[in-house]
PDB file of C-alpha atoms in Angstrom:
ATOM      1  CA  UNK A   1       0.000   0.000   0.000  1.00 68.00           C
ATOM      2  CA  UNK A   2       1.468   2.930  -1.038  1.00 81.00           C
ATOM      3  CA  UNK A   3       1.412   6.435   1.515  1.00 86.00           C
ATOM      4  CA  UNK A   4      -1.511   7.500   1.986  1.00 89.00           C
ATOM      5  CA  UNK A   5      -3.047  10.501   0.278  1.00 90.00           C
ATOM      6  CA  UNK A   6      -3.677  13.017   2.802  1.00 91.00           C
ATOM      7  CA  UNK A   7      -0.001  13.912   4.287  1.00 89.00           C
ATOM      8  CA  UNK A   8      -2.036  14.485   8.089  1.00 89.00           C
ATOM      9  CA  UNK A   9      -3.332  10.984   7.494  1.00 92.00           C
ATOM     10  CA  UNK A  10       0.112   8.841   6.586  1.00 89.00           C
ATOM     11  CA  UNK A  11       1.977  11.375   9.154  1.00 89.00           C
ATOM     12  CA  UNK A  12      -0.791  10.328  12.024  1.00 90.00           C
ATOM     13  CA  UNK A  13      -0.098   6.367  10.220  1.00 90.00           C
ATOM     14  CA  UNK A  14       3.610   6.882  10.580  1.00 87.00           C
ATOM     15  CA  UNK A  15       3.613   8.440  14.116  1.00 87.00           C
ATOM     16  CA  UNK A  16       1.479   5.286  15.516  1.00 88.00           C
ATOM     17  CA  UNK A  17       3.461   2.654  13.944  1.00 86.00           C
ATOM     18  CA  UNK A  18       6.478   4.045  15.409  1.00 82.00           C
ATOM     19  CA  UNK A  19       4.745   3.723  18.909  1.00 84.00           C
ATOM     20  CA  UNK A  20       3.514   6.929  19.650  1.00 85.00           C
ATOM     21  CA  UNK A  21      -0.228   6.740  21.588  1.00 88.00           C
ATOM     22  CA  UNK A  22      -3.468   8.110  19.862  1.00 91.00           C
ATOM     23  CA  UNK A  23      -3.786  11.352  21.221  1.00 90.00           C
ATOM     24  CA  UNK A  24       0.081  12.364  21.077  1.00 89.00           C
ATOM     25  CA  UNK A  25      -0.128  10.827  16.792  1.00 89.00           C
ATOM     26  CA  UNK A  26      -3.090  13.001  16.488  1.00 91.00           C
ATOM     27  CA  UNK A  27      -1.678  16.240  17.712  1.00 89.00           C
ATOM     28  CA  UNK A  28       1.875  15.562  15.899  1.00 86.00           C
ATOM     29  CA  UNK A  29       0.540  15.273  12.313  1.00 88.00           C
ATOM     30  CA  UNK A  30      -0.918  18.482  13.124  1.00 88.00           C
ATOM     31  CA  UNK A  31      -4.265  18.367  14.246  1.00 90.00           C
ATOM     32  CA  UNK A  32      -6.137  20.268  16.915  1.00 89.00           C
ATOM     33  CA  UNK A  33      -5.127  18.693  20.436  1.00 85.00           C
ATOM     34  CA  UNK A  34      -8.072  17.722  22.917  1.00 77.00           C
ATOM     35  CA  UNK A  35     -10.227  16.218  21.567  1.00 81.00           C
ATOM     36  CA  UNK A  36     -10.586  12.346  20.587  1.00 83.00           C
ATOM     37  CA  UNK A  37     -10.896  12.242  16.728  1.00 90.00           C
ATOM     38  CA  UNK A  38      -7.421  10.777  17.032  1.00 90.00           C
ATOM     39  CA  UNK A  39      -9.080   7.224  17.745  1.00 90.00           C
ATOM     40  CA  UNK A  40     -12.186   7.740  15.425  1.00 92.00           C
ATOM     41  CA  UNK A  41      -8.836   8.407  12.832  1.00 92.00           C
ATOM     42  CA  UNK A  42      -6.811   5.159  14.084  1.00 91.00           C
ATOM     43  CA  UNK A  43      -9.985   3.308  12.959  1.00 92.00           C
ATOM     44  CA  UNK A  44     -10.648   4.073   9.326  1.00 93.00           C
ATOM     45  CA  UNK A  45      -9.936   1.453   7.228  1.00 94.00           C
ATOM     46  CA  UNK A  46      -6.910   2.838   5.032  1.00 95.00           C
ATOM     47  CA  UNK A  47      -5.611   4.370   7.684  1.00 93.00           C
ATOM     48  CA  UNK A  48      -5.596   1.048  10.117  1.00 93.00           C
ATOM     49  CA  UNK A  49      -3.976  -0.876   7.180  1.00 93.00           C
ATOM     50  CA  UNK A  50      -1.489   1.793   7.026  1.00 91.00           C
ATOM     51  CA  UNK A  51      -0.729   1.620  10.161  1.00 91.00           C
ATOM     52  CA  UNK A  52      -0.330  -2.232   9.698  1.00 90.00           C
ATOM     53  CA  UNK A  53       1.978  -2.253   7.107  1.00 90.00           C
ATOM     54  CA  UNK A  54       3.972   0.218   8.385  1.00 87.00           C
ATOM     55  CA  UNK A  55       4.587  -2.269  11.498  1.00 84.00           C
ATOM     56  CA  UNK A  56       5.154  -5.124   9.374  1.00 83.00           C
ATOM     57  CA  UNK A  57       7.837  -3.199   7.283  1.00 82.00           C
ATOM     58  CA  UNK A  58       9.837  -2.658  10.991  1.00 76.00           C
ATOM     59  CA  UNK A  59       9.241  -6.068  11.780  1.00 65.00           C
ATOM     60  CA  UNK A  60      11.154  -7.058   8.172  1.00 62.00           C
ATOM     61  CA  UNK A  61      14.047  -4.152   8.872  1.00 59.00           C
ATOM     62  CA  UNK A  62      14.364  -5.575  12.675  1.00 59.00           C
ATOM     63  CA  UNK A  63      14.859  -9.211  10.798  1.00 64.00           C
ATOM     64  CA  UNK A  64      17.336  -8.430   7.861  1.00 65.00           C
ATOM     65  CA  UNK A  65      20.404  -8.199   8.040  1.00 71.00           C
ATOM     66  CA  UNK A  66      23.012  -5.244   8.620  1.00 68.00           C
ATOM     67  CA  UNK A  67      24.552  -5.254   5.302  1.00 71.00           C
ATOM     68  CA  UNK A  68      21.043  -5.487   3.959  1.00 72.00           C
ATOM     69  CA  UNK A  69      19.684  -2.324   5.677  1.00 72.00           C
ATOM     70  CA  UNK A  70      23.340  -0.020   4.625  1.00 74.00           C
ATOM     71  CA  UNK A  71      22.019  -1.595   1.000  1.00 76.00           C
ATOM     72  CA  UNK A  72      18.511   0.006   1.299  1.00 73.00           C
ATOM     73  CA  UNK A  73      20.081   3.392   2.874  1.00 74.00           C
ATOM     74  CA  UNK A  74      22.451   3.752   0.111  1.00 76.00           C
ATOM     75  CA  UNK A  75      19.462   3.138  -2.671  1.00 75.00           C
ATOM     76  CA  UNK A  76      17.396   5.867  -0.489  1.00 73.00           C
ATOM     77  CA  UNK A  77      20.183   8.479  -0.523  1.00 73.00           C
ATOM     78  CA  UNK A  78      20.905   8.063  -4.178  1.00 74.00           C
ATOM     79  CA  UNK A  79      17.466   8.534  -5.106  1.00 69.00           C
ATOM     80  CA  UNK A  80      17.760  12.002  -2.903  1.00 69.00           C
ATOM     81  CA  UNK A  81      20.838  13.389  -4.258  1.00 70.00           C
ATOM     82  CA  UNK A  82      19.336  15.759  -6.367  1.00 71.00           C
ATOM     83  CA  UNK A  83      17.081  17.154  -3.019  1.00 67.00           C
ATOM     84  CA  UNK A  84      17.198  20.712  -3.150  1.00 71.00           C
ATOM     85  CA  UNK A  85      14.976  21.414   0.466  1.00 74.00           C
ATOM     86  CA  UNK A  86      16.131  21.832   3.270  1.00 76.00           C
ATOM     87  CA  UNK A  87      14.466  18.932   4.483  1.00 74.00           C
ATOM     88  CA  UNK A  88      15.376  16.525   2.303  1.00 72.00           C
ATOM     89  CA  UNK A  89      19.417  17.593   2.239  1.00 75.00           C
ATOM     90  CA  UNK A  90      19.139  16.865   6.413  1.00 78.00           C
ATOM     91  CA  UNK A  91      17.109  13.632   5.748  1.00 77.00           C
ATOM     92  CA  UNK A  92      19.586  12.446   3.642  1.00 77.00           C
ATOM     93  CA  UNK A  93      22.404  13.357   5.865  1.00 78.00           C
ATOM     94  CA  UNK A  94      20.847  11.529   8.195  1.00 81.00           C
ATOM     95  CA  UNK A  95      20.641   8.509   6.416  1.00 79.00           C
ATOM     96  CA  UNK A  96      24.396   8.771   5.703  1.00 80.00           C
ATOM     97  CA  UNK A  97      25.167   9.351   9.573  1.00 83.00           C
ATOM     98  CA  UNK A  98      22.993   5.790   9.671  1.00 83.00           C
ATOM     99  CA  UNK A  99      25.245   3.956   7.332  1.00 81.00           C
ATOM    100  CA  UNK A 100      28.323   4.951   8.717  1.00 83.00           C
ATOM    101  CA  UNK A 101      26.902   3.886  12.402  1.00 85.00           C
ATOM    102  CA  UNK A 102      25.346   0.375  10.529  1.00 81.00           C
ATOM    103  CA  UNK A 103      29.101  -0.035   9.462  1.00 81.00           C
ATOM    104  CA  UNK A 104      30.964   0.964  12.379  1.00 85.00           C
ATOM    105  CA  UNK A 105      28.504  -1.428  14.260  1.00 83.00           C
ATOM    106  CA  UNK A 106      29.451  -3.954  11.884  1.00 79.00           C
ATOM    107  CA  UNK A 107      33.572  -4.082  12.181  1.00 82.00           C
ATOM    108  CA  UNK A 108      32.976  -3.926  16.158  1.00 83.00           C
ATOM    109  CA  UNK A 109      30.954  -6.993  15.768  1.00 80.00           C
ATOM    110  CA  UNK A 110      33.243  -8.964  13.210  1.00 79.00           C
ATOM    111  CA  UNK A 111      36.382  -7.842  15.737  1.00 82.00           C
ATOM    112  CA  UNK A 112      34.655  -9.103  18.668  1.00 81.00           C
ATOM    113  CA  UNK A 113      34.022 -12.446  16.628  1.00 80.00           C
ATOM    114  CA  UNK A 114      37.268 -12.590  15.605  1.00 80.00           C
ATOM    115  CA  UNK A 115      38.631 -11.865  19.762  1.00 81.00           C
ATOM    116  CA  UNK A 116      36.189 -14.650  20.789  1.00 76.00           C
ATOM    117  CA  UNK A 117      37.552 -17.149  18.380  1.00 72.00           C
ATOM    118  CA  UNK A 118      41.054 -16.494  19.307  1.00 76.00           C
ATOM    119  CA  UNK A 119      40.200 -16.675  22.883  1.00 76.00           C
ATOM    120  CA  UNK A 120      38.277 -20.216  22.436  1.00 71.00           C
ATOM    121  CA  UNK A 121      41.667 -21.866  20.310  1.00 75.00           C
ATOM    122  CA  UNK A 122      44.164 -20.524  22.802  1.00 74.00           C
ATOM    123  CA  UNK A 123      41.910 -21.790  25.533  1.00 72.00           C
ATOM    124  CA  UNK A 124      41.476 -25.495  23.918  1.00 72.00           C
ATOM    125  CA  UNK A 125      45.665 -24.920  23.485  1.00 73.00           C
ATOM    126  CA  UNK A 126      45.730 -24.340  27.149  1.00 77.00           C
ATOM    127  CA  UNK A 127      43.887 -27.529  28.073  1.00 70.00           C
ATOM    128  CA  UNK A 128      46.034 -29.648  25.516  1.00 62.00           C
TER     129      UNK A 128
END
């Protein structure tokens, strides 16, 4: 399902899947705070399934793997090299600062491996 066509809508879809509650996704995609059209929102139909997908999409980033998630972020910020807003030059920075993290994260892992296995063969020396 594709974003949904009013921006309040997919920002109020976004903000939920994400974890914020009714009330605070309601007021953050810019509607009037106090009063409870947030939930009378969170149940329309497109807007539910939004929501749904949106969670299922974080469920399949939490389960891929690192290199395949630095893949994704590199096809996003090629697609926005030619942003010209101001938003979409710090959204892309962003997504930079996340691939250099995701790789970072990535040699500290693959050293600590490699420590480990090191540590386990001059351990089974020692016991020789």
């Amino acid at each position: 399902m594709p974003a949904l066509d009013n921006a309040r809508h997919e920002a109020f879809a976004q903000a939920r899947a994400n974890g914020a509650r009714v009330a605070e996704a309601y007021e953050d995609a810019g509607f009037a705070p106090g009063n409870d059209h947030g939930a009378r929102l969170a149940c329309r139909e497109e807007v539910a399934q939004r929501i749904a997908e949106l969670r299922a999409q974080q469920t399949d980033l939490e389960q891929a793997s690192t290199q395949a998630v630095i893949a994704a972020l590199l096809r996003v910020a090629k697609g926005a090299e030619a942003a010209t807003t101001p938003a979409a030059m710090r959204e892309l920075r962003l997504i930079l600062l996340d691939v250099d993290r995701l790789r970072a994260s990535m040699e500290l892992d693959r050293q600590r491996e490699r420590i480990g296995f090191r540590r386990a063969i001059d351990f089974a020396k020692s016991e020789v």
